[in-house]
Structures are given as C-alpha cells and as structure tokens.
C-alpha cells in the first residue's frame, strides 16, 4: 500500500486572493494620502481594499512596512534629462517632479517627508533615500552646466537640490485642494517661475555664454 503523499506546504508572505496585493497597495496609498501617518491603519487599508485583515497581516508585519512597499511599488524613477541647457534641464526635472507629486504615490512621498520626524525610523530612512536620489539626479545636470560655462564649478549640488525640490514640494503642499489638476499652461508657468528663482539665487543664467534664453 502506497504511503500517503504529504500535503503541499502552504507558502506564506503573499496574499492568495487574486489581485489582492495590487488592491492593497493602491488602498494603502489612498488611505495614507487622506489620513497621514497618525490615521493610517492596517485595518482601514483592508476595508478599503475589500480584503480580510488576515490577508494584509499575512504579507506585511506592520503599517510602515506596508506603506514603504506601496510607495516603492509606484515610486517614479528620477531619470537623467539633457535638453542642452541648465534652464531646460531644470524645467524638465521640475515638470516631472510636479507630475509625480500629483500622483497618489508622489503625494505619499511628500506626506512621508512631513511625517518622518514623528514616525518610525524606517520612514525617515526612506525619505533620506529619496533625498539621495534627488541629489544623484542633479549631479550630471550640474556637471554639464559647468562644462558649458553656465554655472561656477564650485556651485554645490545640494544648493540646487534644496532650492528646486524644496520649491516644487512646497508648491504642491500649498495647492488648493488635494489632487488639484494643473493645466499645461499653469504647470509651465509654475515651473518657469521656480526655475527662474533657482537660477537667480545660484547666480546662473541657465544658458551658455553667448546664448540668450528665449523669453
């Protein structure tokens, strides 16, 4: 008589309900975007996603692990841009960042930066990682600008990061109405104003010597 076959082992760590993980991650972004860290709970995410609490707790040990996964899954990569001028590069970078911040995942990163001071260390580590990505995105832009003679060689990348990303972030925080839609004209005007102030503060023209930037 053949011995009975062992029952298949149950794997842990991923929701077994089809499509559950995607719904949970989307629900986490929406929940956090609306309530912030203080009001963000695993139970509320489960209700919004339409799954049982056990499905959420099976995959994520706590709410900071869930939020980090949700933001990480949708975080937009900061791609290198090269338009041929410092002004053009910064305007494209700022435009990309604005659009990212109008997305639930982008808005969550803004709230995380605000909440990090009173939240678990993992959120602080995530915002530090984002800050490093921002600096890394500026470095090649700055090197090309130095080579073209648009900025002094000793201009620190941190200065541009703080000015550009700080201005875009504050602009997003002060937008009237969460998720307010910006028309292309509004977005262009916001970006041009921000980049103009950044370049003026950095003592840069935004274009190579001998070139004039179109008004």
Short mmCIF file of C-alpha atoms in Angstrom, two decimals:
data_model
loop_
_atom_site.label_atom_id
_atom_site.label_comp_id
_atom_site.label_asym_id
_atom_site.label_seq_id
_atom_site.Cartn_x
_atom_site.Cartn_y
_atom_site.Cartn_z
CA UNK A 1 0.00 0.00 0.00
CA UNK A 2 1.44 3.31 -1.06
CA UNK A 3 2.15 5.74 1.71
CA UNK A 4 0.01 8.87 1.62
CA UNK A 5 1.59 11.84 -0.11
CA UNK A 6 2.39 14.76 2.19
CA UNK A 7 0.08 17.72 1.88
CA UNK A 8 1.57 20.57 -0.14
CA UNK A 9 3.24 23.16 2.03
CA UNK A 10 1.43 26.45 2.35
CA UNK A 11 3.57 29.35 1.37
CA UNK A 12 3.39 32.49 3.42
CA UNK A 13 4.15 36.05 2.57
CA UNK A 14 1.84 36.85 -0.37
CA UNK A 15 -1.92 37.33 -0.42
CA UNK A 16 -3.56 34.34 -2.09
CA UNK A 17 -6.65 36.26 -3.26
CA UNK A 18 -6.16 37.06 -6.98
CA UNK A 19 -5.33 40.73 -7.41
CA UNK A 20 -5.34 41.33 -3.66
CA UNK A 21 -1.82 42.70 -3.43
CA UNK A 22 -2.42 45.35 -6.09
CA UNK A 23 -5.65 46.43 -4.40
CA UNK A 24 -3.98 46.55 -1.01
CA UNK A 25 -1.07 48.68 -2.24
CA UNK A 26 -3.42 51.10 -4.01
CA UNK A 27 -5.64 51.27 -0.92
CA UNK A 28 -2.60 51.97 1.25
CA UNK A 29 -1.61 54.95 -0.90
CA UNK A 30 -5.14 56.34 -0.86
CA UNK A 31 -5.55 55.81 2.87
CA UNK A 32 -2.23 57.39 3.75
CA UNK A 33 -2.76 60.28 1.33
CA UNK A 34 -6.06 61.10 3.03
CA UNK A 35 -5.19 60.45 6.68
CA UNK A 36 -1.43 60.76 7.07
CA UNK A 37 0.64 58.60 9.39
CA UNK A 38 -1.43 59.14 12.53
CA UNK A 39 -4.63 57.89 10.89
CA UNK A 40 -3.06 55.18 8.74
CA UNK A 41 -4.02 51.67 9.93
CA UNK A 42 -3.79 48.17 8.52
CA UNK A 43 -7.47 47.57 9.26
CA UNK A 44 -8.56 50.65 7.31
CA UNK A 45 -6.43 49.57 4.35
CA UNK A 46 -8.04 46.12 4.41
CA UNK A 47 -11.53 47.62 4.41
CA UNK A 48 -10.72 49.95 1.53
CA UNK A 49 -9.13 47.13 -0.48
CA UNK A 50 -12.08 44.82 0.18
CA UNK A 51 -9.98 42.05 1.71
CA UNK A 52 -9.81 40.42 5.11
CA UNK A 53 -7.42 41.77 7.72
CA UNK A 54 -5.58 38.44 7.75
CA UNK A 55 -4.71 38.88 4.07
CA UNK A 56 -2.93 42.13 4.88
CA UNK A 57 -1.19 40.89 8.02
CA UNK A 58 -0.03 37.74 6.22
CA UNK A 59 2.11 39.83 3.90
CA UNK A 60 3.13 42.88 5.94
CA UNK A 61 4.25 42.77 9.56
CA UNK A 62 3.24 46.37 10.33
CA UNK A 63 1.95 49.54 8.74
CA UNK A 64 5.33 51.11 7.99
CA UNK A 65 6.37 48.01 6.00
CA UNK A 66 3.09 48.19 4.09
CA UNK A 67 3.47 51.89 3.31
CA UNK A 68 7.08 51.53 2.20
CA UNK A 69 6.07 48.75 -0.20
CA UNK A 70 3.13 50.78 -1.52
CA UNK A 71 5.23 53.86 -2.22
CA UNK A 72 8.18 51.85 -3.52
CA UNK A 73 5.99 49.96 -5.99
CA UNK A 74 4.83 53.19 -7.59
CA UNK A 75 7.77 55.48 -6.99
CA UNK A 76 8.76 57.22 -10.18
CA UNK A 77 12.38 56.89 -11.14
CA UNK A 78 14.20 60.20 -11.49
CA UNK A 79 15.62 59.92 -14.97
CA UNK A 80 18.51 61.96 -16.26
CA UNK A 81 17.39 64.74 -18.58
CA UNK A 82 19.57 66.51 -21.11
CA UNK A 83 17.96 69.35 -23.04
CA UNK A 84 21.22 71.13 -23.84
CA UNK A 85 20.93 73.87 -21.22
CA UNK A 86 20.76 74.12 -17.45
CA UNK A 87 17.48 76.03 -17.61
CA UNK A 88 15.92 73.42 -19.87
CA UNK A 89 17.16 70.55 -17.71
CA UNK A 90 15.83 72.07 -14.50
CA UNK A 91 12.49 72.90 -16.09
CA UNK A 92 12.10 69.33 -17.34
CA UNK A 93 13.13 67.93 -13.96
CA UNK A 94 10.70 70.21 -12.14
CA UNK A 95 7.90 69.30 -14.56
CA UNK A 96 8.49 65.58 -13.97
CA UNK A 97 8.50 66.13 -10.22
CA UNK A 98 5.28 68.18 -10.31
CA UNK A 99 3.52 65.43 -12.24
CA UNK A 100 4.83 62.80 -9.86
CA UNK A 101 3.53 64.74 -6.86
CA UNK A 102 0.06 64.93 -8.43
CA UNK A 103 0.03 61.10 -8.42
CA UNK A 104 -1.07 59.32 -5.20
CA UNK A 105 2.37 57.72 -4.80
CA UNK A 106 4.11 61.05 -5.25
CA UNK A 107 1.78 62.76 -2.80
CA UNK A 108 2.54 59.99 -0.31
CA UNK A 109 6.27 60.77 -0.53
CA UNK A 110 5.51 64.41 0.29
CA UNK A 111 3.47 63.41 3.34
CA UNK A 112 6.17 60.94 4.38
CA UNK A 113 8.75 63.73 4.41
CA UNK A 114 6.47 65.74 6.71
CA UNK A 115 5.58 62.77 8.94
CA UNK A 116 9.09 61.32 9.18
CA UNK A 117 10.00 63.36 12.26
CA UNK A 118 7.39 61.62 14.40
CA UNK A 119 7.14 58.31 12.54
CA UNK A 120 9.23 55.11 12.76
CA UNK A 121 12.85 55.26 11.67
CA UNK A 122 12.02 53.28 8.52
CA UNK A 123 10.09 56.25 7.12
CA UNK A 124 12.99 58.54 7.89
CA UNK A 125 15.32 56.15 6.09
CA UNK A 126 13.02 56.16 3.07
CA UNK A 127 12.97 59.95 2.84
CA UNK A 128 16.77 60.01 3.15
CA UNK A 129 16.93 57.59 0.23
CA UNK A 130 14.65 59.86 -1.81
CA UNK A 131 16.89 62.83 -0.99
CA UNK A 132 19.94 60.93 -2.24
CA UNK A 133 18.11 60.13 -5.49
CA UNK A 134 17.34 63.82 -5.92
CA UNK A 135 20.99 64.75 -5.47
CA UNK A 136 22.07 62.00 -7.87
CA UNK A 137 19.68 63.37 -10.50
CA UNK A 138 21.13 66.88 -10.19
CA UNK A 139 24.82 65.87 -10.40
CA UNK A 140 25.04 65.07 -14.15
CA UNK A 141 22.96 68.16 -14.95
CA UNK A 142 25.30 70.30 -12.90
CA UNK A 143 28.43 68.77 -14.44
CA UNK A 144 27.20 69.54 -17.95
CA UNK A 145 26.28 73.08 -16.90
CA UNK A 146 29.80 73.62 -15.54
CA UNK A 147 31.30 72.30 -18.79
CA UNK A 148 29.14 74.74 -20.77
CA UNK A 149 30.14 77.63 -18.53
CA UNK A 150 26.60 78.19 -17.22
CA UNK A 151 27.47 77.93 -13.52
CA UNK A 152 30.64 78.21 -11.42
CA UNK A 153 32.46 74.95 -10.84
CA UNK A 154 32.15 75.28 -7.05
CA UNK A 155 28.34 75.51 -7.01
CA UNK A 156 27.24 72.69 -4.64
CA UNK A 157 24.65 70.26 -5.93
CA UNK A 158 22.93 70.39 -2.55
CA UNK A 159 22.07 74.04 -3.14
CA UNK A 160 20.23 73.25 -6.36
CA UNK A 161 18.51 70.24 -4.80
CA UNK A 162 17.21 72.24 -1.83
CA UNK A 163 16.08 75.16 -3.98
CA UNK A 164 14.45 73.21 -6.81
CA UNK A 165 12.92 70.27 -4.97
CA UNK A 166 12.03 72.38 -1.95
CA UNK A 167 10.16 74.90 -4.08
CA UNK A 168 8.27 72.22 -6.01
CA UNK A 169 7.38 70.37 -2.81
CA UNK A 170 6.09 73.48 -1.04
CA UNK A 171 4.13 74.45 -4.14
CA UNK A 172 2.47 71.04 -4.09
CA UNK A 173 1.68 71.33 -0.37
CA UNK A 174 0.05 74.71 -0.90
CA UNK A 175 -2.06 73.73 -3.91
CA UNK A 176 -5.70 74.47 -3.03
CA UNK A 177 -7.49 71.16 -2.90
CA UNK A 178 -5.83 67.74 -2.72
CA UNK A 179 -5.16 66.36 -6.17
CA UNK A 180 -5.98 69.65 -7.88
CA UNK A 181 -5.44 69.36 -11.61
CA UNK A 182 -2.97 71.76 -13.18
CA UNK A 183 -3.45 72.68 -16.81
CA UNK A 184 -0.39 72.54 -19.05
CA UNK A 185 -0.27 76.35 -19.03
CA UNK A 186 -0.47 76.53 -15.23
CA UNK A 187 2.21 73.88 -14.83
CA UNK A 188 4.51 75.61 -17.31
CA UNK A 189 4.11 78.94 -15.54
CA UNK A 190 4.80 77.41 -12.13
CA UNK A 191 7.89 75.60 -13.38
CA UNK A 192 9.33 78.62 -15.19
CA UNK A 193 8.85 80.82 -12.13
CA UNK A 194 10.52 78.30 -9.82
CA UNK A 195 13.47 77.64 -12.12
CA UNK A 196 13.92 81.38 -12.68
CA UNK A 197 14.22 81.97 -8.93
CA UNK A 198 16.58 78.99 -8.53
CA UNK A 199 18.89 80.20 -11.27
CA UNK A 200 18.88 83.75 -9.94
CA UNK A 201 19.72 82.51 -6.46
CA UNK A 202 22.54 80.36 -7.83
CA UNK A 203 23.93 83.27 -9.83
CA UNK A 204 23.43 81.34 -13.07
CA UNK A 205 21.99 82.44 -16.38
CA UNK A 206 20.72 79.00 -17.32
CA UNK A 207 22.32 79.21 -20.74
CA UNK A 208 25.86 79.02 -22.04
CA UNK A 209 27.82 82.25 -22.59
CA UNK A 210 26.89 83.83 -25.89
CA UNK A 211 23.43 82.24 -25.90
CA UNK A 212 20.21 84.01 -24.99
CA UNK A 213 17.28 82.20 -23.46
CA UNK A 214 14.04 82.77 -25.33
CA UNK A 215 11.58 84.85 -23.29
#
